[in-house]
Coordinates of C-alpha atoms in Angstrom, one line a residue:
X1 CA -108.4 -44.9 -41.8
X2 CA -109.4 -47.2 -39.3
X3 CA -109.5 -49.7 -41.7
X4 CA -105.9 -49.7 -43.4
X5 CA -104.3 -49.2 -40.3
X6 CA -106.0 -52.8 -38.9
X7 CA -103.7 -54.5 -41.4
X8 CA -101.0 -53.0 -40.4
X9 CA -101.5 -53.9 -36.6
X10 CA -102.3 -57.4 -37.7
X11 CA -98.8 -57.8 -39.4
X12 CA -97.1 -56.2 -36.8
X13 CA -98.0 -58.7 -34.2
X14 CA -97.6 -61.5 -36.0
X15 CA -94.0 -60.5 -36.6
X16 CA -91.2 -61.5 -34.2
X17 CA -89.6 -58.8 -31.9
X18 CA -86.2 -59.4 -33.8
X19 CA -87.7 -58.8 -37.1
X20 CA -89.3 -55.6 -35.9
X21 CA -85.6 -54.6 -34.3
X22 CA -84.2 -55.6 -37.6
X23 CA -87.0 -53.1 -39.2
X24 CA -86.6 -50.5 -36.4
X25 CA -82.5 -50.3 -37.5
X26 CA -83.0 -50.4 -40.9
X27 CA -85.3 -47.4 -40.5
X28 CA -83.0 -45.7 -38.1
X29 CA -79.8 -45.7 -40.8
X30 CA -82.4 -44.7 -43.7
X31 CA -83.0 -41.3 -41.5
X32 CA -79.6 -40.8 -40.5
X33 CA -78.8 -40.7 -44.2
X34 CA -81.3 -38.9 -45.9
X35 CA -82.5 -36.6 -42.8
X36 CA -80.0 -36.2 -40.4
X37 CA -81.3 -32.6 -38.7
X38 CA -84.1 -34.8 -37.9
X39 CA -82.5 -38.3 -37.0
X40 CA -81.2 -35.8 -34.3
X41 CA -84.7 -35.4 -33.0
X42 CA -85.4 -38.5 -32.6
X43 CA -83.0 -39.5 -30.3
X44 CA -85.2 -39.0 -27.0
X45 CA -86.8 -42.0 -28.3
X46 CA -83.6 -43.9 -27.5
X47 CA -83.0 -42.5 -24.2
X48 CA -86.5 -43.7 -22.9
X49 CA -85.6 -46.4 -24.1
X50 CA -82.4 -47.3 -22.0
X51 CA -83.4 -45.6 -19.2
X52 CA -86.7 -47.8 -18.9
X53 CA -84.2 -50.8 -19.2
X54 CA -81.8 -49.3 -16.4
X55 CA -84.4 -48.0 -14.1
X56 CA -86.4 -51.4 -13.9
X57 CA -83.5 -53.7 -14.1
X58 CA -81.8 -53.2 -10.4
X59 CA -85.6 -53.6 -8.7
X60 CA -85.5 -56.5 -11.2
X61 CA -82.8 -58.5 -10.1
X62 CA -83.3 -57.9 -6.5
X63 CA -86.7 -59.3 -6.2
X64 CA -85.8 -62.0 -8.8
X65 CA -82.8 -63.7 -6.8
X66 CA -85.3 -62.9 -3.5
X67 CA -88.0 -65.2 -4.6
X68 CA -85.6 -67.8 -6.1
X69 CA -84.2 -68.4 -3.1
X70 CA -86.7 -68.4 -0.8
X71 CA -88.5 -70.8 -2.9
X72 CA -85.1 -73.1 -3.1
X73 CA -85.5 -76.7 -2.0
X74 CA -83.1 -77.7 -0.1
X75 CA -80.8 -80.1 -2.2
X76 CA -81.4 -79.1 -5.1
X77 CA -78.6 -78.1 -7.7
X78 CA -78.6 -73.9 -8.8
X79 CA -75.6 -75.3 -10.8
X80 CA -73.8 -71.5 -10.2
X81 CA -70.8 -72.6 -9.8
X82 CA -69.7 -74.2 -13.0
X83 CA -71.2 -71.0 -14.9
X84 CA -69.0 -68.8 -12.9
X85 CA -65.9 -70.8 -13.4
X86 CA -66.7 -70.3 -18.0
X87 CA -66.5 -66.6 -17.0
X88 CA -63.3 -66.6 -15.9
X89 CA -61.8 -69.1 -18.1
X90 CA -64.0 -67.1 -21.3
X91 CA -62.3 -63.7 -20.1
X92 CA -58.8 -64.9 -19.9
X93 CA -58.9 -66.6 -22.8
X94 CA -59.9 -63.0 -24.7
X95 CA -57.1 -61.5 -22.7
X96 CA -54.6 -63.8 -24.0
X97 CA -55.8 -64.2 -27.6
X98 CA -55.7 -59.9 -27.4
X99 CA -52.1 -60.2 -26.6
X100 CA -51.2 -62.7 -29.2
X101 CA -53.2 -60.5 -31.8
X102 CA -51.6 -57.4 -30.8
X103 CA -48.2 -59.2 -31.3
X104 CA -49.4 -60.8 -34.8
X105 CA -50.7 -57.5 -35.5
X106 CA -48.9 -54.2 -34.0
X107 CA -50.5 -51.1 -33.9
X108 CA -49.1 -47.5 -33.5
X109 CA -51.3 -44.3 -32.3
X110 CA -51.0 -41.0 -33.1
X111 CA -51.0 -39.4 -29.8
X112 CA -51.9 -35.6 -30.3
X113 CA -55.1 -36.0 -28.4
X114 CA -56.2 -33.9 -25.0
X115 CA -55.5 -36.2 -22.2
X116 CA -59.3 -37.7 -20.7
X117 CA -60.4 -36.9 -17.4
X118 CA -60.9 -39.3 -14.5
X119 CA -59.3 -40.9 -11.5
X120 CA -57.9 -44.2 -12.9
X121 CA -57.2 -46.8 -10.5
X122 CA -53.7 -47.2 -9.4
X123 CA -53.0 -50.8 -9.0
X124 CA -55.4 -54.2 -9.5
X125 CA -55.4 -54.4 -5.8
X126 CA -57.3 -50.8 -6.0
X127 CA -59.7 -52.5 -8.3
X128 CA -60.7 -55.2 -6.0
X129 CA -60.1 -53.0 -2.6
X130 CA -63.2 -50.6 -4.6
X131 CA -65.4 -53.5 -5.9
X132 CA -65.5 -55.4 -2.2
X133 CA -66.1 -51.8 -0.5
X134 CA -68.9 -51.1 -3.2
X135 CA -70.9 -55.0 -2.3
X136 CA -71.3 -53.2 1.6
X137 CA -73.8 -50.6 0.3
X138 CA -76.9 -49.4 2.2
X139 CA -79.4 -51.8 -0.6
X140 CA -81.6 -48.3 -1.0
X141 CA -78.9 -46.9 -2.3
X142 CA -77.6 -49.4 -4.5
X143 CA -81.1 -49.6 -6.3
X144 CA -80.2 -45.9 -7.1
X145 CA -76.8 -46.3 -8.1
X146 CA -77.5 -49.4 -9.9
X147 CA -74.7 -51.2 -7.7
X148 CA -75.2 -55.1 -8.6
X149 CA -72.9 -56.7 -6.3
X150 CA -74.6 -54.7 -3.7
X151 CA -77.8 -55.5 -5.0
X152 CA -76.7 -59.0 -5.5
X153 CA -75.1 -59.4 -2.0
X154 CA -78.1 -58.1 -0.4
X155 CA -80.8 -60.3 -2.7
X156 CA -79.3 -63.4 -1.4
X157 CA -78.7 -62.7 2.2
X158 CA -83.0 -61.6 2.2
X159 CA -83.4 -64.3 0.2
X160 CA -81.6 -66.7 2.4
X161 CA -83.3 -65.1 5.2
X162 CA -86.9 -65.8 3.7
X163 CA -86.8 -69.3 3.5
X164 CA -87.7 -69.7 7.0
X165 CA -91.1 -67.1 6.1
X166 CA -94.4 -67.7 6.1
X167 CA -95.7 -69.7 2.9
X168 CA -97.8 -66.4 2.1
X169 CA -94.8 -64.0 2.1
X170 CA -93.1 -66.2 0.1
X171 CA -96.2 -66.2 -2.0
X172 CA -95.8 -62.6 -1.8
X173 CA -92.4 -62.8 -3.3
X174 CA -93.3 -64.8 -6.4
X175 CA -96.2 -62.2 -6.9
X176 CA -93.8 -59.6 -7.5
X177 CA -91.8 -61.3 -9.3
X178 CA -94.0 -62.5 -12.0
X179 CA -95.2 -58.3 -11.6
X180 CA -91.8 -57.1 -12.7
X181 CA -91.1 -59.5 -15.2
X182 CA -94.1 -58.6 -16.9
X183 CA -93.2 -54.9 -16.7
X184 CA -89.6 -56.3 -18.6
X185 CA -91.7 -57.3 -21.0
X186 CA -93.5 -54.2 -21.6
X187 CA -90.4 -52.6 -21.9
X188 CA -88.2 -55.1 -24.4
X189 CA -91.4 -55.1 -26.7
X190 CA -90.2 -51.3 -27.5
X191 CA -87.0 -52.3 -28.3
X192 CA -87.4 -51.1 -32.2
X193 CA -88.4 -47.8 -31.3
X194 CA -85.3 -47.2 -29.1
X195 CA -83.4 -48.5 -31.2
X196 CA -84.5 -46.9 -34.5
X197 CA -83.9 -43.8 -32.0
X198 CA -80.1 -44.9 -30.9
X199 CA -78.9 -46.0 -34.2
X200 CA -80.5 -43.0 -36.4
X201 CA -79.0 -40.4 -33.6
X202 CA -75.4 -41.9 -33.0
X203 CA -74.7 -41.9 -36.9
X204 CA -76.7 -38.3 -37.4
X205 CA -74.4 -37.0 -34.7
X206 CA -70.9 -38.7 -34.7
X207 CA -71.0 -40.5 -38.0
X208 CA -67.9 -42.7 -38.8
X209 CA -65.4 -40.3 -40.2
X210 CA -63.4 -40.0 -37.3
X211 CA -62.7 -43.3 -36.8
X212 CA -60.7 -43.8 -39.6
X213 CA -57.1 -42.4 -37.8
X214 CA -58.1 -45.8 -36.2
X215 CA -59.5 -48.4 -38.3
X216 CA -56.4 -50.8 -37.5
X217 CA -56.9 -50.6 -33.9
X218 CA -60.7 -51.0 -34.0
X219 CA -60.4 -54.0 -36.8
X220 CA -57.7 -55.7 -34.5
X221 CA -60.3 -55.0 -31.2
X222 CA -63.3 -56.0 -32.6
X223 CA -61.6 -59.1 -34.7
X224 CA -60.6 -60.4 -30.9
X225 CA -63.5 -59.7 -29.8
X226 CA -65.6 -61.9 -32.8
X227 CA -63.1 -64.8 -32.6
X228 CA -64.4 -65.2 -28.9
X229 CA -68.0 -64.6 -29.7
X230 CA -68.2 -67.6 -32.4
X231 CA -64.9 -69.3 -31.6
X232 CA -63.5 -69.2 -28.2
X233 CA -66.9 -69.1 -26.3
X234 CA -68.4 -72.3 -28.4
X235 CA -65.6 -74.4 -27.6
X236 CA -66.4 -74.0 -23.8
X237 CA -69.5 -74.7 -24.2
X238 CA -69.1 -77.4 -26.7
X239 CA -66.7 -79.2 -23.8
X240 CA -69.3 -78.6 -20.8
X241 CA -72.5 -80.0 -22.8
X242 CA -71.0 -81.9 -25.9
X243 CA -73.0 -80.8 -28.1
X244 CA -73.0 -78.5 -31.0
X245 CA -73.5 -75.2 -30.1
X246 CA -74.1 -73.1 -33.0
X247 CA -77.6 -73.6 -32.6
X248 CA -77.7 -72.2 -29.4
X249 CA -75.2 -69.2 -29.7
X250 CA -77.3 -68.2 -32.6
X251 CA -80.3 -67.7 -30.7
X252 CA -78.5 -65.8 -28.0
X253 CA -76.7 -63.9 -30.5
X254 CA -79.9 -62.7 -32.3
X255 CA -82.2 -62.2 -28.9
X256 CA -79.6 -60.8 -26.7
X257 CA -76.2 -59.6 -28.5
X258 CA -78.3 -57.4 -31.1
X259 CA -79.9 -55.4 -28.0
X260 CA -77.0 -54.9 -26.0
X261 CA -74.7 -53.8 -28.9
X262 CA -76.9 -50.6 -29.6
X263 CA -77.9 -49.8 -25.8
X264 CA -74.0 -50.1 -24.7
X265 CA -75.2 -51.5 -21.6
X266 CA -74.8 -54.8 -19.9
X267 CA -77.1 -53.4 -17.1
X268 CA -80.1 -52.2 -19.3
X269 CA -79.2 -55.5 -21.0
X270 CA -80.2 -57.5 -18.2
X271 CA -84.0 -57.8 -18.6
X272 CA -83.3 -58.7 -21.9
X273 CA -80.9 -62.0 -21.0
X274 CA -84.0 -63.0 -18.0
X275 CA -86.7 -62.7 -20.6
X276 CA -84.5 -64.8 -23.2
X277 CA -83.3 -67.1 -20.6
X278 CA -87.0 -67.8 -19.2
X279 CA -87.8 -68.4 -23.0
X280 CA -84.9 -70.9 -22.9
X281 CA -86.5 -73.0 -20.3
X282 CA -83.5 -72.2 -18.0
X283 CA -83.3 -72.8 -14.1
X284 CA -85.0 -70.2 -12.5
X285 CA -82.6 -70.6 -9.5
X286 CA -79.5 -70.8 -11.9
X287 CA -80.3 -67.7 -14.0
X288 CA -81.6 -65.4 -11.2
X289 CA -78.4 -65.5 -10.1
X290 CA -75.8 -65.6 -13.2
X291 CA -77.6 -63.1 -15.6
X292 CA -76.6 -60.2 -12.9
X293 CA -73.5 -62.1 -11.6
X294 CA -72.5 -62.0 -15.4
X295 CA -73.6 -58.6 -16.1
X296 CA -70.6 -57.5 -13.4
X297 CA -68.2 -59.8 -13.7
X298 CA -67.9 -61.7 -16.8
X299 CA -66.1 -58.9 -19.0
X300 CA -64.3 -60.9 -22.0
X301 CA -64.8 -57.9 -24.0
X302 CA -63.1 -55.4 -21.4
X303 CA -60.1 -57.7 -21.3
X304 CA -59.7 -57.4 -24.9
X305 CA -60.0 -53.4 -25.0
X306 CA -57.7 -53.2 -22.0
X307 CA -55.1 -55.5 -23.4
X308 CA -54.9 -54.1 -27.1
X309 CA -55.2 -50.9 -25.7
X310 CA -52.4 -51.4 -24.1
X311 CA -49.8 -52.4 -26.1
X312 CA -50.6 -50.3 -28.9
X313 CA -49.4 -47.7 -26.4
X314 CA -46.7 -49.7 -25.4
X315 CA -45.6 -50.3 -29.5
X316 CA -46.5 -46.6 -29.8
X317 CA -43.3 -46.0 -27.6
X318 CA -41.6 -48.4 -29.0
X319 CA -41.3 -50.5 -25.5
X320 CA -40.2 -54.4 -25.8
X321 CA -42.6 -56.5 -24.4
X322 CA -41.0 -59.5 -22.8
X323 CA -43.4 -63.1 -22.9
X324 CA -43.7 -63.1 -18.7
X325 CA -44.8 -59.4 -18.9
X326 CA -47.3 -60.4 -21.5
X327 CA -48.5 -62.8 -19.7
X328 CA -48.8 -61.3 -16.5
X329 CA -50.9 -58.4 -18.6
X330 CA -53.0 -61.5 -19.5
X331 CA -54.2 -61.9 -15.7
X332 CA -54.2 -58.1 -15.1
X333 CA -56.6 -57.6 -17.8
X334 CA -58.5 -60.5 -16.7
X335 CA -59.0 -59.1 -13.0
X336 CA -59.0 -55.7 -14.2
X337 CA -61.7 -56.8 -16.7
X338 CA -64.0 -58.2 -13.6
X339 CA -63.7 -55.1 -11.3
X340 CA -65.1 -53.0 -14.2
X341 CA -68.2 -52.4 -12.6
X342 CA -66.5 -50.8 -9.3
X343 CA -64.3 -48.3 -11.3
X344 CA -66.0 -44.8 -13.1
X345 CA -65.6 -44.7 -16.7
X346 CA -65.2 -48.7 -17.5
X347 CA -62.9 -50.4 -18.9
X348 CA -61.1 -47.3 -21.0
X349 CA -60.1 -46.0 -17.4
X350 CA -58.4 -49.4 -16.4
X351 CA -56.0 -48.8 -19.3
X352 CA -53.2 -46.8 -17.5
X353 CA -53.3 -49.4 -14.8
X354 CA -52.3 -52.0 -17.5
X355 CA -49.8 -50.0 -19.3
X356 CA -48.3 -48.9 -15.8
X357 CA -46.9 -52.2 -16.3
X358 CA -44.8 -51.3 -18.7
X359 CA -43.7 -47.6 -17.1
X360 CA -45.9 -45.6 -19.3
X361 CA -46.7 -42.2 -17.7
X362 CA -49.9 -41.4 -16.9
X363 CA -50.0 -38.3 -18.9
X364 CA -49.3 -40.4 -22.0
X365 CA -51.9 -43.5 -20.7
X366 CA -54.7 -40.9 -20.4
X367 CA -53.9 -40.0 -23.9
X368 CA -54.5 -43.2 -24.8
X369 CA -58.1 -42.9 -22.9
X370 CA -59.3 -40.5 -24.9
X371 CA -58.7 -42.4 -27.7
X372 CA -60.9 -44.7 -26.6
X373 CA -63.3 -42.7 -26.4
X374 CA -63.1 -41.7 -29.7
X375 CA -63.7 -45.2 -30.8
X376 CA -66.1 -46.0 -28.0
X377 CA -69.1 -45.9 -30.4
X378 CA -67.7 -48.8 -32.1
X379 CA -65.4 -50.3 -29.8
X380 CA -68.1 -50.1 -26.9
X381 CA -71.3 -51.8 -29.0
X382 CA -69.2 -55.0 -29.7
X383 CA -67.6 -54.9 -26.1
X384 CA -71.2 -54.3 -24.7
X385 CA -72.7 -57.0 -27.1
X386 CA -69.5 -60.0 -26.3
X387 CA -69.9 -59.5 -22.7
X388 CA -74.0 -59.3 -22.2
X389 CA -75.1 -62.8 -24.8
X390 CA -72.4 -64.9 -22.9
X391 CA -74.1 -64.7 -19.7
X392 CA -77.0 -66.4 -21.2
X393 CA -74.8 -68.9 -22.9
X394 CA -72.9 -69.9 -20.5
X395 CA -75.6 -69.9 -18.0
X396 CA -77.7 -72.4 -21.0
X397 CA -74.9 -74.6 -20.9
X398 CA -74.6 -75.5 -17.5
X399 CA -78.2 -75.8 -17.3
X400 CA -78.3 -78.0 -20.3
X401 CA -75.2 -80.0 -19.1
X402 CA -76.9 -80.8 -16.1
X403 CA -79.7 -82.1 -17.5
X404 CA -77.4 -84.4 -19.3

């Protein structure tokens, strides 16, 4: 026994971590179909799985931006800014080409759904008045709630403070952080058991039969949603590093979109971008910083579902929609799309802000909600997978621009 299963360890570590997530999904949709009472009972394995991403990933990012900033040099280039100013130019972008799709391509609901539950905001200014309130956190408490730009805020105000510390408890500092990375590690290597686990239990359990009502709002969605991904997004970085940057995106595509589209989480997705962007050669400084900073703000993909969204209500009713008022949905989106993190629910619940725009009634918009999350087990995993792998892109082609 011993004996046969020595091969099989042998060939498992000479494989690469995508091939055995490639393996671990294949297996996953094989139980679904033939066994589905038991791809049901496998789905623990895919909630340890997230969970051990989630839990580690706040303690994570706040002893990573720590040490990086101790350790600074004064002087020396974190090249933060010009990443941060692709995220905002990336999620308009989406917003706007999700406006002009929806008016290529109009799409009417069938609104006979329960009304969803929640507290949407009222107003973009409630948005932003919720996201600065939620970066003046007690930092115990936004480990446990998983608050980044609390986690963030307090990171680099300790890690500002730090500089000035003795050379051992900065020593201390990169200790810990080489300690936690290595736990990451641990954790992404495994990714094909979760996986197998998420993938076999969402099609065991929901299947994709009631999607179908909407298969014209989810192809219009996730069509947006690719254009950015291999169109929109390379452009950017083709004009900040001229150079080709298929290459690239591919690698980020297959290290760091494939994860985050089955865990549905740009959080549990951030040990996965660090790993890949330390494998990268990245700036430590740079990427410390912008994997988190992404993982809250740069939303492309919830501009998209907010937008399209949106206006299928808004055609639903049959509402005109004026070009300033599409536009001006455009930089709602976009803000809206950025505050995500501060609101309960996501992006689904931002929607009745957006189509407030238009005088939809809330009883009507949180129709609309629940549609979403109908769809979400589609509509979420491309969102999820759009927003997470452009942090690392972008964040690579600043660094690499740089260089230049």
């Amino acid at each position: 026994m011993a004996q046969t299963a020595n091969p099989l360890i042998s060939l498992f570590r000479r494989t690469t971590l995508v091939t055995r997530i490639v393996i671990g999904l294949l297996l996953g949709i094989a139980l679904a179909w033939l066994a589905p009472e038991a791809a049901l009972k496998v789905e623990l394995l895919g909630q340890l799985f997230v969970s051990a991403l989630k839990a580690v990933a706040p303690i994570l990012v706040l002893v990573l931006v720590m040490a990086a900033l101790s350790a600074h040099q004064k002087g020396q280039p974190t090249h933060v800014r010009p990443v941060l100013i692709m995220y905002l130019v990336s999620t308009f972008c989406a917003a706007a080409l999700a406006v002009a799709a929806s008016y290529l391509f109009p799409t009417k609901l069938v609104l006979k759904l329960q009304a969803a539950q929640g507290n949407p905001p009222g107003s973009i200014l409630e948005v932003l008045h919720d996201l600065l309130l939620s970066i003046f956190t007690n930092p115990i408490q936004a480990i446990a709630q998983a608050n980044y730009m609390a986690i963030l805020a307090w990171a680099i105000a300790l890690g500002l403070a730090l500089r000035h510390a003795s050379p051992t408890t900065r020593s201390m500092l990169q200790d810990w952080s080489q300690a936690f990375t290595a736990v990451v590690q641990w954790v992404i290597s495994l990714a094909p058991i979760g996986i197998f686990g998420l993938v076999s239990s969402t099609l065991a359990s929901s299947g994709f039969d009631a999607l179908k009502d909407y298969a014209r709002l989810l192809i219009v969605m996730v069509s947006c949603m690719v254009v950015v991904a291999l169109v929109v997004n390379p452009i950017l970085v083709f004009l900040k590093t001229r150079r080709n940057p298929y290459p690239l995106l591919l690698v980020v595509l297959r290290e760091s979109a494939v994860t985050a589209f089955f865990t549905r989480s740009s959080a549990a997705n951030i040990p996965v971008n660090m790993r890949l962007s330390e494998k990268l050669g990245l700036d430590k400084d740079t990427y410390s910083i912008t994997i988190p900073l992404g993982a809250t703000i740069n939303m492309a993909g919830a501009a998209i579902t907010i937008s399209v969204m949106a206006l299928a209500t808004v055609y639903t009713l049959d509402i005109p929609v004026d070009i300033p008022t599409a536009l001006l949905l455009c930089v709602v989106s976009s803000f809206a799309a950025a505050g995500v993190s501060g609101v309960a629910g996501g992006s689904l619940l931002l929607i009745p802000m957006a189509t407030s725009l238009f005088g939809v009634s809330p009883d009507i918009a949180m129709q609309v909600v629940a549609i979403g999350f109908v769809i979400g087990v589609v509509q979420d995993s491309f969102e999820t997978a759009l927003n997470s792998h452009t942090d690392v892109l972008f964040t690579a082609a600043a660094s690499r621009a740089a260089k230049k």
